[in-house]
Amino acid sequence: SYAEIREEVEHDLLDPAVQRDPKLKIRGLALKGIIDLNVDTEAAESDWTQIQEIAKQIDDAKWQNRARGELGIIAGVNGEYGKAVVMLNQAISTAQALNDFGAAITFLTWLGNGAAVNNMGDLAIRVFDRAPRLAREHPEVGIPIQTVIGKVRALRLAGQSAKAEPLI
């Protein structure tokens, strides 16, 4: 369960070895941040803000950008759509520049889902089309299943259910 894993991660984050290793701390906070996004956005925002600070301290551009993207997701979940769009677009561009294609696909998926649920089906479909292209160009990231699910939702919301059927 989220609660059990979250509790275990919080315990691990208190370990002196984790406290001394900023990259290990970032990994633990990232797992906690993903869990918290599902149950407590305020806690998730704290997790990702901490990651951003640690990443700045150790000059880790990839994790600084991932934190920016996750904070953009949180802004969207909290209804700050303009802020979310700006932060996610910046995170997508930066992720691609850093060759962090998994992060770019994740942020594209969240951006597409945001557009879809806000009745911008055509925009959502265009956003969702970008992620599979990246995945084909970089097969090491795997198949973006969440992106496909999001595109099916966007097509259905846009009244294009016939185009969604082959994806299902």
PDB file of C-alpha atoms in Angstrom:
ATOM      1  CA  SER A   1       0.000   0.000   0.000  1.00  0.00           C
ATOM      2  CA  TYR A   2       1.054   3.602  -0.477  1.00  0.00           C
ATOM      3  CA  ALA A   3       1.008   4.191   3.271  1.00  0.00           C
ATOM      4  CA  GLU A   4       3.308   1.264   4.030  1.00  0.00           C
ATOM      5  CA  ILE A   5       5.814   2.087   1.307  1.00  0.00           C
ATOM      6  CA  ARG A   6       5.730   5.780   2.205  1.00  0.00           C
ATOM      7  CA  GLU A   7       6.444   4.935   5.848  1.00  0.00           C
ATOM      8  CA  GLU A   8       9.337   2.678   4.822  1.00  0.00           C
ATOM      9  CA  VAL A   9      10.800   5.376   2.571  1.00  0.00           C
ATOM     10  CA  GLU A  10      10.470   8.008   5.325  1.00  0.00           C
ATOM     11  CA  HIS A  11      12.343   5.645   7.657  1.00  0.00           C
ATOM     12  CA  ASP A  12      15.052   5.084   5.022  1.00  0.00           C
ATOM     13  CA  LEU A  13      15.432   8.828   4.479  1.00  0.00           C
ATOM     14  CA  LEU A  14      16.411   9.192   8.154  1.00  0.00           C
ATOM     15  CA  ASP A  15      19.262   6.706   7.782  1.00  0.00           C
ATOM     16  CA  PRO A  16      22.632   8.502   8.222  1.00  0.00           C
ATOM     17  CA  ALA A  17      23.972   6.829   5.062  1.00  0.00           C
ATOM     18  CA  VAL A  18      21.114   8.326   3.048  1.00  0.00           C
ATOM     19  CA  GLN A  19      21.536  11.699   4.740  1.00  0.00           C
ATOM     20  CA  ARG A  20      25.211  11.764   3.654  1.00  0.00           C
ATOM     21  CA  ASP A  21      24.517  10.736   0.051  1.00  0.00           C
ATOM     22  CA  PRO A  22      22.604  13.444  -1.835  1.00  0.00           C
ATOM     23  CA  LYS A  23      21.880  11.231  -4.856  1.00  0.00           C
ATOM     24  CA  LEU A  24      20.466   8.498  -2.656  1.00  0.00           C
ATOM     25  CA  LYS A  25      18.397  11.079  -0.791  1.00  0.00           C
ATOM     26  CA  ILE A  26      17.076  12.400  -4.101  1.00  0.00           C
ATOM     27  CA  ARG A  27      16.031   8.884  -5.137  1.00  0.00           C
ATOM     28  CA  GLY A  28      14.212   8.311  -1.853  1.00  0.00           C
ATOM     29  CA  LEU A  29      12.494  11.686  -2.000  1.00  0.00           C
ATOM     30  CA  ALA A  30      11.494  11.040  -5.620  1.00  0.00           C
ATOM     31  CA  LEU A  31       9.771   7.792  -4.655  1.00  0.00           C
ATOM     32  CA  LYS A  32       8.091   9.555  -1.752  1.00  0.00           C
ATOM     33  CA  GLY A  33       7.102  12.419  -4.075  1.00  0.00           C
ATOM     34  CA  ILE A  34       5.429  10.050  -6.514  1.00  0.00           C
ATOM     35  CA  ILE A  35       3.511   8.379  -3.696  1.00  0.00           C
ATOM     36  CA  ASP A  36       2.585  11.731  -2.160  1.00  0.00           C
ATOM     37  CA  LEU A  37       1.300  13.031  -5.506  1.00  0.00           C
ATOM     38  CA  ASN A  38      -1.351  10.328  -5.257  1.00  0.00           C
ATOM     39  CA  VAL A  39      -2.373  11.040  -1.664  1.00  0.00           C
ATOM     40  CA  ASP A  40      -1.165  14.489  -0.513  1.00  0.00           C
ATOM     41  CA  THR A  41      -0.154  17.136  -3.050  1.00  0.00           C
ATOM     42  CA  GLU A  42       1.147  19.479  -0.338  1.00  0.00           C
ATOM     43  CA  ALA A  43       3.578  16.782   0.823  1.00  0.00           C
ATOM     44  CA  ALA A  44       4.508  16.047  -2.807  1.00  0.00           C
ATOM     45  CA  GLU A  45       5.308  19.706  -3.363  1.00  0.00           C
ATOM     46  CA  SER A  46       7.585  19.633  -0.321  1.00  0.00           C
ATOM     47  CA  ASP A  47       9.311  16.460  -1.565  1.00  0.00           C
ATOM     48  CA  TRP A  48       9.989  17.858  -5.031  1.00  0.00           C
ATOM     49  CA  THR A  49      11.084  21.237  -3.669  1.00  0.00           C
ATOM     50  CA  GLN A  50      13.625  19.423  -1.494  1.00  0.00           C
ATOM     51  CA  ILE A  51      14.823  17.447  -4.514  1.00  0.00           C
ATOM     52  CA  GLN A  52      15.215  20.652  -6.484  1.00  0.00           C
ATOM     53  CA  GLU A  53      17.298  22.211  -3.691  1.00  0.00           C
ATOM     54  CA  ILE A  54      19.540  19.158  -3.291  1.00  0.00           C
ATOM     55  CA  ALA A  55      19.983  18.873  -7.060  1.00  0.00           C
ATOM     56  CA  LYS A  56      21.019  22.545  -7.219  1.00  0.00           C
ATOM     57  CA  GLN A  57      23.548  21.980  -4.438  1.00  0.00           C
ATOM     58  CA  ILE A  58      25.187  19.091  -6.283  1.00  0.00           C
ATOM     59  CA  ASP A  59      24.727  20.679  -9.726  1.00  0.00           C
ATOM     60  CA  ASP A  60      22.573  17.846 -11.081  1.00  0.00           C
ATOM     61  CA  ALA A  61      20.697  19.371 -14.006  1.00  0.00           C
ATOM     62  CA  LYS A  62      18.650  16.233 -14.711  1.00  0.00           C
ATOM     63  CA  TRP A  63      17.139  16.105 -11.217  1.00  0.00           C
ATOM     64  CA  GLN A  64      16.660  19.875 -11.087  1.00  0.00           C
ATOM     65  CA  ASN A  65      14.616  19.571 -14.251  1.00  0.00           C
ATOM     66  CA  ARG A  66      12.689  16.516 -13.099  1.00  0.00           C
ATOM     67  CA  ALA A  67      11.772  18.405  -9.937  1.00  0.00           C
ATOM     68  CA  ARG A  68      10.640  21.391 -12.038  1.00  0.00           C
ATOM     69  CA  GLY A  69       8.433  19.114 -14.116  1.00  0.00           C
ATOM     70  CA  GLU A  70       6.945  17.400 -11.092  1.00  0.00           C
ATOM     71  CA  LEU A  71       6.257  20.775  -9.487  1.00  0.00           C
ATOM     72  CA  GLY A  72       4.534  21.709 -12.754  1.00  0.00           C
ATOM     73  CA  ILE A  73       2.364  18.606 -12.473  1.00  0.00           C
ATOM     74  CA  ILE A  74       1.487  19.564  -8.908  1.00  0.00           C
ATOM     75  CA  ALA A  75       0.602  23.093 -10.050  1.00  0.00           C
ATOM     76  CA  GLY A  76      -1.813  21.573 -12.575  1.00  0.00           C
ATOM     77  CA  VAL A  77      -3.343  19.234 -10.012  1.00  0.00           C
ATOM     78  CA  ASN A  78      -3.851  22.280  -7.791  1.00  0.00           C
ATOM     79  CA  GLY A  79      -5.647  24.156 -10.593  1.00  0.00           C
ATOM     80  CA  GLU A  80      -2.796  26.514 -11.525  1.00  0.00           C
ATOM     81  CA  TYR A  81      -3.046  25.632 -15.210  1.00  0.00           C
ATOM     82  CA  GLY A  82      -1.036  28.493 -16.692  1.00  0.00           C
ATOM     83  CA  LYS A  83       1.852  27.852 -14.316  1.00  0.00           C
ATOM     84  CA  ALA A  84       1.648  24.117 -15.006  1.00  0.00           C
ATOM     85  CA  VAL A  85       1.801  24.567 -18.785  1.00  0.00           C
ATOM     86  CA  VAL A  86       4.837  26.843 -18.573  1.00  0.00           C
ATOM     87  CA  MET A  87       6.697  24.580 -16.138  1.00  0.00           C
ATOM     88  CA  LEU A  88       5.898  21.399 -18.051  1.00  0.00           C
ATOM     89  CA  ASN A  89       6.904  22.864 -21.414  1.00  0.00           C
ATOM     90  CA  GLN A  90      10.195  24.055 -19.901  1.00  0.00           C
ATOM     91  CA  ALA A  91      10.763  20.639 -18.334  1.00  0.00           C
ATOM     92  CA  ILE A  92      10.010  18.848 -21.620  1.00  0.00           C
ATOM     93  CA  SER A  93      12.440  21.016 -23.595  1.00  0.00           C
ATOM     94  CA  THR A  94      15.148  20.731 -20.963  1.00  0.00           C
ATOM     95  CA  ALA A  95      14.677  16.962 -20.609  1.00  0.00           C
ATOM     96  CA  GLN A  96      15.162  16.543 -24.347  1.00  0.00           C
ATOM     97  CA  ALA A  97      18.263  18.756 -24.279  1.00  0.00           C
ATOM     98  CA  LEU A  98      19.636  16.620 -21.410  1.00  0.00           C
ATOM     99  CA  ASN A  99      18.770  13.365 -23.237  1.00  0.00           C
ATOM    100  CA  ASP A 100      16.398  12.490 -20.393  1.00  0.00           C
ATOM    101  CA  PHE A 101      13.755  11.125 -22.729  1.00  0.00           C
ATOM    102  CA  GLY A 102      11.863   9.150 -20.096  1.00  0.00           C
ATOM    103  CA  ALA A 103      11.214  12.382 -18.204  1.00  0.00           C
ATOM    104  CA  ALA A 104      10.216  14.168 -21.421  1.00  0.00           C
ATOM    105  CA  ILE A 105       7.664  11.434 -22.169  1.00  0.00           C
ATOM    106  CA  THR A 106       6.303  11.533 -18.621  1.00  0.00           C
ATOM    107  CA  PHE A 107       5.832  15.299 -18.762  1.00  0.00           C
ATOM    108  CA  LEU A 108       4.292  15.151 -22.238  1.00  0.00           C
ATOM    109  CA  THR A 109       1.822  12.592 -20.916  1.00  0.00           C
ATOM    110  CA  TRP A 110       0.823  14.793 -17.985  1.00  0.00           C
ATOM    111  CA  LEU A 111       0.527  17.829 -20.263  1.00  0.00           C
ATOM    112  CA  GLY A 112      -1.651  15.864 -22.681  1.00  0.00           C
ATOM    113  CA  ASN A 113      -3.861  14.572 -19.874  1.00  0.00           C
ATOM    114  CA  GLY A 114      -4.255  18.113 -18.562  1.00  0.00           C
ATOM    115  CA  ALA A 115      -5.293  19.356 -21.982  1.00  0.00           C
ATOM    116  CA  ALA A 116      -7.733  16.462 -22.417  1.00  0.00           C
ATOM    117  CA  VAL A 117      -9.521  16.926 -19.101  1.00  0.00           C
ATOM    118  CA  ASN A 118      -9.788  20.654 -19.786  1.00  0.00           C
ATOM    119  CA  ASN A 119     -11.640  20.082 -23.069  1.00  0.00           C
ATOM    120  CA  MET A 120      -8.693  20.793 -25.348  1.00  0.00           C
ATOM    121  CA  GLY A 121      -8.867  17.478 -27.185  1.00  0.00           C
ATOM    122  CA  ASP A 122      -7.082  18.581 -30.355  1.00  0.00           C
ATOM    123  CA  LEU A 123      -4.152  19.981 -28.369  1.00  0.00           C
ATOM    124  CA  ALA A 124      -4.061  16.853 -26.194  1.00  0.00           C
ATOM    125  CA  ILE A 125      -3.884  14.607 -29.257  1.00  0.00           C
ATOM    126  CA  ARG A 126      -0.971  16.641 -30.694  1.00  0.00           C
ATOM    127  CA  VAL A 127       0.860  16.438 -27.353  1.00  0.00           C
ATOM    128  CA  PHE A 128       0.198  12.701 -27.075  1.00  0.00           C
ATOM    129  CA  ASP A 129       1.573  12.169 -30.591  1.00  0.00           C
ATOM    130  CA  ARG A 130       4.953  13.606 -29.561  1.00  0.00           C
ATOM    131  CA  ALA A 131       5.669  11.039 -26.834  1.00  0.00           C
ATOM    132  CA  PRO A 132       5.500   7.872 -29.000  1.00  0.00           C
ATOM    133  CA  ARG A 133       7.770   9.550 -31.561  1.00  0.00           C
ATOM    134  CA  LEU A 134      10.330  10.104 -28.799  1.00  0.00           C
ATOM    135  CA  ALA A 135       9.903   6.522 -27.624  1.00  0.00           C
ATOM    136  CA  ARG A 136      10.480   5.182 -31.151  1.00  0.00           C
ATOM    137  CA  GLU A 137      13.617   7.333 -31.482  1.00  0.00           C
ATOM    138  CA  HIS A 138      14.815   6.181 -28.035  1.00  0.00           C
ATOM    139  CA  PRO A 139      13.620   2.588 -27.531  1.00  0.00           C
ATOM    140  CA  GLU A 140      15.521   2.340 -24.228  1.00  0.00           C
ATOM    141  CA  VAL A 141      12.662   4.271 -22.572  1.00  0.00           C
ATOM    142  CA  GLY A 142      10.144   1.536 -23.359  1.00  0.00           C
ATOM    143  CA  ILE A 143       6.559   1.773 -24.529  1.00  0.00           C
ATOM    144  CA  PRO A 144       4.729   4.782 -23.053  1.00  0.00           C
ATOM    145  CA  ILE A 145       1.563   2.929 -22.004  1.00  0.00           C
ATOM    146  CA  GLN A 146       0.205   5.867 -19.967  1.00  0.00           C
ATOM    147  CA  THR A 147       0.551   8.052 -23.061  1.00  0.00           C
ATOM    148  CA  VAL A 148      -1.476   5.591 -25.138  1.00  0.00           C
ATOM    149  CA  ILE A 149      -4.171   5.475 -22.456  1.00  0.00           C
ATOM    150  CA  GLY A 150      -4.227   9.277 -22.380  1.00  0.00           C
ATOM    151  CA  LYS A 151      -4.489   9.500 -26.157  1.00  0.00           C
ATOM    152  CA  VAL A 152      -7.436   7.085 -26.164  1.00  0.00           C
ATOM    153  CA  ARG A 153      -9.140   9.304 -23.570  1.00  0.00           C
ATOM    154  CA  ALA A 154      -8.383  12.456 -25.595  1.00  0.00           C
ATOM    155  CA  LEU A 155      -9.680  10.929 -28.827  1.00  0.00           C
ATOM    156  CA  ARG A 156     -12.883   9.864 -27.129  1.00  0.00           C
ATOM    157  CA  LEU A 157     -13.340  13.289 -25.535  1.00  0.00           C
ATOM    158  CA  ALA A 158     -12.768  14.882 -28.955  1.00  0.00           C
ATOM    159  CA  GLY A 159     -15.508  12.699 -30.455  1.00  0.00           C
ATOM    160  CA  GLN A 160     -13.013  10.560 -32.393  1.00  0.00           C
ATOM    161  CA  SER A 161     -13.738   7.173 -30.832  1.00  0.00           C
ATOM    162  CA  ALA A 162     -13.142   5.352 -34.135  1.00  0.00           C
ATOM    163  CA  LYS A 163      -9.499   6.516 -34.077  1.00  0.00           C
ATOM    164  CA  ALA A 164      -9.163   5.328 -30.472  1.00  0.00           C
ATOM    165  CA  GLU A 165     -10.262   1.745 -31.163  1.00  0.00           C
ATOM    166  CA  PRO A 166      -7.037   0.579 -32.878  1.00  0.00           C
ATOM    167  CA  LEU A 167      -5.023   1.864 -29.920  1.00  0.00           C
ATOM    168  CA  ILE A 168      -7.061  -0.153 -27.460  1.00  0.00           C
TER     169      ILE A 168
END
